[in-house]
Short mmCIF file of C-alpha atoms and ligand atoms in Angstrom, two decimals:
data_model
loop_
_atom_site.label_atom_id
_atom_site.label_comp_id
_atom_site.label_asym_id
_atom_site.label_seq_id
_atom_site.Cartn_x
_atom_site.Cartn_y
_atom_site.Cartn_z
CA MET L 1 105.39 80.89 108.50
CA THR L 2 105.23 84.26 106.75
CA ALA L 3 105.20 84.49 102.97
CA PHE L 4 107.40 87.60 103.27
CA ASP L 5 111.16 87.98 103.40
CA LEU L 6 111.35 90.85 105.86
CA GLN L 7 115.17 91.03 105.74
CA ARG L 8 115.07 91.53 102.00
CA ILE L 9 112.39 94.21 102.28
CA LYS L 10 114.56 96.18 104.70
CA ALA L 11 117.77 95.63 102.75
CA GLU L 12 116.37 96.48 99.32
CA THR L 13 114.01 99.37 99.97
CA PHE L 14 113.93 102.73 101.75
CA VAL L 15 112.04 101.13 104.67
CA GLN L 16 113.91 101.50 107.97
CA SER L 17 111.61 99.52 110.24
CA VAL L 18 108.99 96.82 109.70
CA ASP L 19 105.97 96.05 111.84
CA PHE L 20 104.78 92.66 110.61
CA HIS L 21 101.58 90.86 111.62
CA GLU L 22 100.24 87.47 110.56
CA GLU L 23 96.76 88.93 110.97
CA LEU L 24 95.64 92.47 111.59
CA GLY L 25 92.46 94.51 111.39
CA SER L 26 93.80 97.31 109.22
CA THR L 27 97.42 98.21 108.46
CA ASN L 28 96.33 101.88 108.18
CA ASP L 29 94.81 101.77 111.68
CA ARG L 30 97.99 100.21 113.05
CA ALA L 31 100.16 102.80 111.25
CA LEU L 32 98.01 105.64 112.63
CA GLU L 33 98.42 104.17 116.10
CA LEU L 34 102.21 103.85 115.69
CA SER L 35 102.46 107.40 114.36
CA ARG L 36 101.60 108.68 117.87
CA ARG L 37 104.90 107.34 119.17
CA GLY L 38 107.75 109.75 119.73
CA ASP L 39 110.49 107.25 118.80
CA LEU L 40 109.24 106.48 115.31
CA VAL L 41 111.89 105.35 112.81
CA THR L 42 110.64 106.22 109.33
CA PRO L 43 109.91 105.08 106.70
CA LEU L 44 108.08 102.45 108.73
CA LEU L 45 106.27 99.62 106.98
CA VAL L 46 103.23 97.95 108.52
CA LEU L 47 102.65 94.67 106.75
CA ALA L 48 99.96 92.05 107.30
CA ASN L 49 99.72 88.57 105.86
CA ARG L 50 95.98 88.79 106.37
CA GLN L 51 93.91 91.89 107.00
CA ASN L 52 90.42 91.33 108.36
CA ALA L 53 89.02 94.87 108.70
CA GLY L 54 90.65 96.74 105.82
CA ARG L 55 89.32 100.22 105.17
CA GLY L 56 88.82 102.08 101.92
CA ARG L 57 87.80 105.65 101.17
CA GLY L 58 84.46 106.92 102.39
CA GLY L 59 84.14 104.28 105.10
CA HIS L 60 84.11 101.41 102.57
CA ARG L 61 85.53 98.02 103.50
CA TRP L 62 88.57 96.65 101.67
CA TRP L 63 88.20 92.93 101.02
CA SER L 64 91.38 90.86 100.82
CA THR L 65 92.80 87.37 101.37
CA ASP L 66 96.24 85.94 102.18
CA GLU L 67 97.41 86.03 98.61
CA ALA L 68 96.89 89.77 98.30
CA LEU L 69 99.25 92.52 99.42
CA THR L 70 97.98 94.74 102.25
CA PHE L 71 100.44 97.22 103.69
CA SER L 72 100.84 100.78 104.89
CA PHE L 73 103.94 102.86 105.34
CA ILE L 74 104.60 105.96 107.32
CA ILE L 75 106.67 108.77 105.88
CA ASP L 76 107.34 112.13 107.44
CA SER L 77 109.11 115.39 106.68
CA GLN L 78 112.49 113.62 106.56
CA GLN L 79 111.43 111.87 103.36
CA ALA L 80 108.82 114.36 102.11
CA PRO L 81 108.53 117.86 103.53
CA LEU L 82 104.94 118.27 102.33
CA PRO L 83 101.97 120.00 103.98
CA PRO L 84 98.76 117.93 104.52
CA ALA L 85 97.14 119.75 101.58
CA ARG L 86 99.42 117.81 99.23
CA ARG L 87 97.71 114.55 100.17
CA PRO L 88 95.91 114.25 96.77
CA GLN L 89 99.24 114.47 94.97
CA LEU L 90 100.77 111.90 97.29
CA SER L 91 97.90 109.53 96.59
CA LEU L 92 98.41 109.96 92.84
CA THR L 93 102.16 109.53 93.22
CA ALA L 94 101.53 106.21 94.95
CA GLY L 95 99.07 105.34 92.17
CA LEU L 96 101.62 106.23 89.52
CA ALA L 97 104.22 104.02 91.24
CA VAL L 98 101.75 101.11 91.28
CA CYS L 99 100.93 101.67 87.57
CA GLU L 100 104.60 101.68 86.61
CA VAL L 101 105.27 98.45 88.50
CA LEU L 102 102.21 96.67 87.09
CA ALA L 103 103.06 97.81 83.56
CA GLY L 104 106.52 96.28 84.04
CA LEU L 105 105.18 93.01 85.47
CA LEU L 106 102.43 92.59 82.87
CA PRO L 107 103.73 93.95 79.58
CA GLY L 108 100.91 94.68 77.15
CA ALA L 109 98.18 94.74 79.81
CA ALA L 110 96.05 97.88 80.10
CA VAL L 111 97.07 99.62 83.31
CA GLY L 112 95.28 102.81 84.38
CA LEU L 113 94.65 105.23 87.20
CA LYS L 114 91.08 105.90 88.18
CA TRP L 115 91.09 109.20 90.04
CA PRO L 116 91.54 109.64 92.88
CA ASN L 117 93.09 106.47 94.18
CA ASP L 118 92.36 103.31 92.25
CA VAL L 119 94.57 101.38 89.89
CA HIS L 120 92.89 99.41 87.16
CA LEU L 121 94.09 96.43 85.18
CA GLU L 122 92.14 95.64 82.01
CA SER L 123 89.39 98.05 83.19
CA ARG L 124 88.96 96.35 86.57
CA LYS L 125 90.13 97.53 89.95
CA VAL L 126 93.31 95.77 91.09
CA CYS L 127 94.55 98.18 93.75
CA GLY L 128 93.19 100.77 96.17
CA ILE L 129 95.18 103.45 97.96
CA LEU L 130 94.24 105.23 101.17
CA VAL L 131 96.44 108.15 102.25
CA GLU L 132 95.77 109.55 105.71
CA VAL L 133 97.30 112.28 107.85
CA PRO L 134 97.43 111.32 111.54
CA PRO L 135 95.74 113.82 113.84
CA HIS L 136 98.32 116.09 115.51
CA ARG L 137 101.12 114.85 113.18
CA GLU L 138 100.69 117.16 110.23
CA ASP L 139 104.15 116.39 108.83
CA THR L 140 103.34 112.69 108.64
CA PHE L 141 101.51 110.60 106.06
CA VAL L 142 100.20 107.05 106.23
CA ILE L 143 100.04 105.53 102.78
CA GLY L 144 97.95 102.36 102.69
CA ILE L 145 97.98 100.14 99.63
CA GLY L 146 96.01 97.02 98.85
CA VAL L 147 96.85 95.04 95.71
CA ASN L 148 95.13 91.89 94.51
CA VAL L 149 98.14 89.76 93.57
CA ASN L 150 97.66 85.98 93.58
CA ASN L 151 94.13 85.94 94.97
CA LEU L 152 91.19 84.81 92.89
CA LEU L 153 88.22 87.14 92.72
CA THR L 154 85.97 84.08 92.58
CA ASP L 155 86.42 84.07 96.38
CA ALA L 156 85.34 87.71 96.67
CA PRO L 157 81.93 89.10 97.63
CA GLU L 158 79.56 89.17 94.66
CA GLU L 159 79.67 92.94 94.10
CA LEU L 160 83.44 92.80 93.58
CA ARG L 161 83.50 89.88 91.18
CA ALA L 162 82.30 91.97 88.25
CA THR L 163 84.51 95.00 88.91
CA ALA L 164 87.79 93.77 90.42
CA THR L 165 90.69 91.64 89.26
CA SER L 166 94.11 90.44 90.37
CA LEU L 167 97.57 90.15 88.82
CA PHE L 168 97.06 86.38 88.75
CA GLU L 169 93.78 86.64 86.87
CA ILE L 170 95.34 88.82 84.17
CA GLY L 171 98.86 87.35 84.04
CA ARG L 172 97.84 83.69 84.52
CA ARG L 173 100.83 83.10 86.78
CA THR L 174 101.68 83.67 90.41
CA PHE L 175 103.87 86.54 91.56
CA GLY L 176 106.24 86.59 94.54
CA LEU L 177 104.60 88.80 97.18
CA THR L 178 107.95 90.00 98.52
CA ASP L 179 109.14 90.81 94.99
CA VAL L 180 106.02 92.81 94.16
CA LEU L 181 106.17 94.67 97.47
CA ILE L 182 109.85 95.54 96.99
CA ARG L 183 109.17 96.82 93.48
CA LEU L 184 106.29 98.98 94.72
CA LEU L 185 108.28 100.49 97.59
CA ARG L 186 111.31 101.17 95.38
CA GLN L 187 109.23 102.78 92.66
CA PHE L 188 107.45 104.98 95.21
CA ALA L 189 110.78 106.00 96.77
CA GLU L 190 111.99 106.96 93.27
CA GLU L 191 108.90 109.08 92.57
CA LEU L 192 108.71 110.83 95.95
CA PRO L 193 111.60 113.32 95.49
CA ARG L 194 110.09 114.21 92.10
CA LEU L 195 106.83 115.10 93.83
CA VAL L 196 108.69 117.27 96.34
CA GLN L 197 110.77 119.04 93.68
CA ASN L 198 108.61 119.27 90.60
CA PRO L 199 105.00 118.04 90.79
CA SER L 200 104.11 119.25 87.30
CA ARG L 201 106.61 116.85 85.72
CA LEU L 202 105.12 114.04 87.74
CA ALA L 203 101.64 115.08 86.58
CA ASP L 204 102.84 114.64 82.99
CA ARG L 205 103.42 111.01 83.90
CA TRP L 206 100.16 110.27 85.72
CA GLN L 207 98.12 112.00 83.00
CA PRO L 208 98.47 109.24 80.36
CA TYR L 209 97.33 106.66 82.90
CA CYS L 210 94.06 108.52 83.65
CA VAL L 211 91.28 106.16 82.53
CA LEU L 212 88.62 108.88 82.79
CA THR L 213 90.06 111.34 80.28
CA GLY L 214 87.59 112.16 77.50
CA ARG L 215 84.74 110.32 79.23
CA LEU L 216 81.49 111.60 80.67
CA VAL L 217 81.93 111.44 84.43
CA ARG L 218 79.55 111.99 87.32
CA LEU L 219 81.07 113.15 90.58
CA ASP L 220 79.22 112.69 93.86
CA GLY L 221 80.14 113.72 97.35
CA GLY L 222 80.08 117.50 97.11
CA ARG L 223 77.17 119.86 97.71
CA ARG L 224 75.59 118.64 94.47
CA PRO L 225 76.39 115.94 91.93
CA VAL L 226 78.43 117.24 88.99
CA THR L 227 78.57 115.81 85.49
CA GLY L 228 81.18 116.71 82.91
CA ILE L 229 83.72 115.46 80.40
CA CYS L 230 86.98 114.57 82.13
CA GLN L 231 89.95 116.63 80.97
CA GLY L 232 92.47 114.70 83.04
CA ILE L 233 94.15 115.36 86.38
CA ASP L 234 96.12 118.53 87.04
CA ALA L 235 99.46 118.95 88.82
CA ASP L 236 97.74 119.57 92.17
CA GLY L 237 95.94 116.25 91.87
CA ALA L 238 92.56 117.80 91.03
CA LEU L 239 90.15 116.10 88.63
CA LEU L 240 89.33 118.41 85.73
CA LEU L 241 85.77 118.27 84.47
CA GLU L 242 84.41 120.31 81.61
CA THR L 243 80.93 121.25 82.80
CA GLU L 244 78.40 123.82 81.61
CA ALA L 245 80.32 126.34 83.73
CA GLY L 246 83.66 125.61 81.99
CA VAL L 247 86.55 123.50 83.24
CA GLU L 248 86.19 122.98 86.99
CA ARG L 249 88.67 121.42 89.45
CA PHE L 250 87.66 118.88 92.08
CA PHE L 251 89.70 117.51 94.96
CA GLY L 252 87.32 114.91 96.35
CA GLY L 253 84.31 112.77 95.64
CA THR L 254 83.31 109.49 94.07
CA VAL L 255 83.30 109.16 90.31
CA SER L 256 81.03 107.04 88.19
CA LEU L 257 80.53 106.68 84.46
CA PRO L 258 76.81 107.30 83.86
CA ALA L 259 76.97 106.18 80.23
CA GLU L 260 78.21 102.75 81.35
CA GLY L 261 76.38 102.47 84.66
CA GLU L 262 79.70 101.98 86.44
CA GLY L 263 80.21 103.06 90.04
CA GLY L 264 83.51 103.92 91.58
C1 LIG I 301 89.99 102.32 98.39
O1 LIG I 301 89.91 101.62 97.38
O2 LIG I 301 89.05 103.06 98.75
C2 LIG I 301 91.25 102.29 99.20
C3 LIG I 301 91.56 100.91 99.72
C4 LIG I 301 92.84 100.87 100.53
C5 LIG I 301 93.08 99.49 101.10
C6 LIG I 301 94.41 99.40 101.78
S1 LIG I 301 94.82 97.74 102.23
C7 LIG I 301 96.13 98.30 103.22
C8 LIG I 301 95.65 99.55 103.92
N1 LIG I 301 94.95 99.22 105.14
C9 LIG I 301 93.66 99.56 105.10
O3 LIG I 301 92.83 99.37 106.02
N2 LIG I 301 93.39 100.13 103.92
C10 LIG I 301 94.56 100.20 103.07
#
């Protein structure tokens, strides 16, 4: 029996069709596969009770259990007429939506965005976001979101136990998975037209959530590692680092905090 109320999800959010699975490898993989179909009804939600081969950025695995949320949704030009180059902004818009929902569910808790696609709760990762553009469907985006909700990180692989958390671990209560999912989808649907119309106003809202601002950051993944003081995230979704060369903009890479020995 599924923990999700699929009727409610369809009735209370912008989602038009739901592809639900008790168990699935990766909801992003399934969404990418579905996006090849000609008869796609969007926004389409791919939801799994259990995901056993979840993917993160840079080929990383995404660990999760039944009590976590793992879902992807497909949007296209009907909802967001955006070129593929706006993927960084879309990822941050999803991150902003997650931050807003978590801040509402856990008043007083420290909620933050770790560029480019992580959401932190009390300085630990609680959510990861993976936005992908299907090959040959350049007007389409797959937005994959994993949130640790009622799961305990004591069950997680050792390397995650020190760096990740869940809503349950911070709030000390359980949360309805359908409720949290509905809140996330509604918040995203509210933010999306703002991204299409006026990204700089949206950037004013993701800026205060940036947990890297003012900190010494190392960025890997480009031609050479770069170190600089983070000046926030600009309206295009670029990370701003003040380096010896001045303020530089970066659209990709993995950040770490050398002063604290933290990876990301
Ligand atoms: C990251 O932290 O690098 C991103 C993690 C994204 C995980 C979510 S879980 C739902 C969706 N399906 C996947 O395979 N990945 C995303």
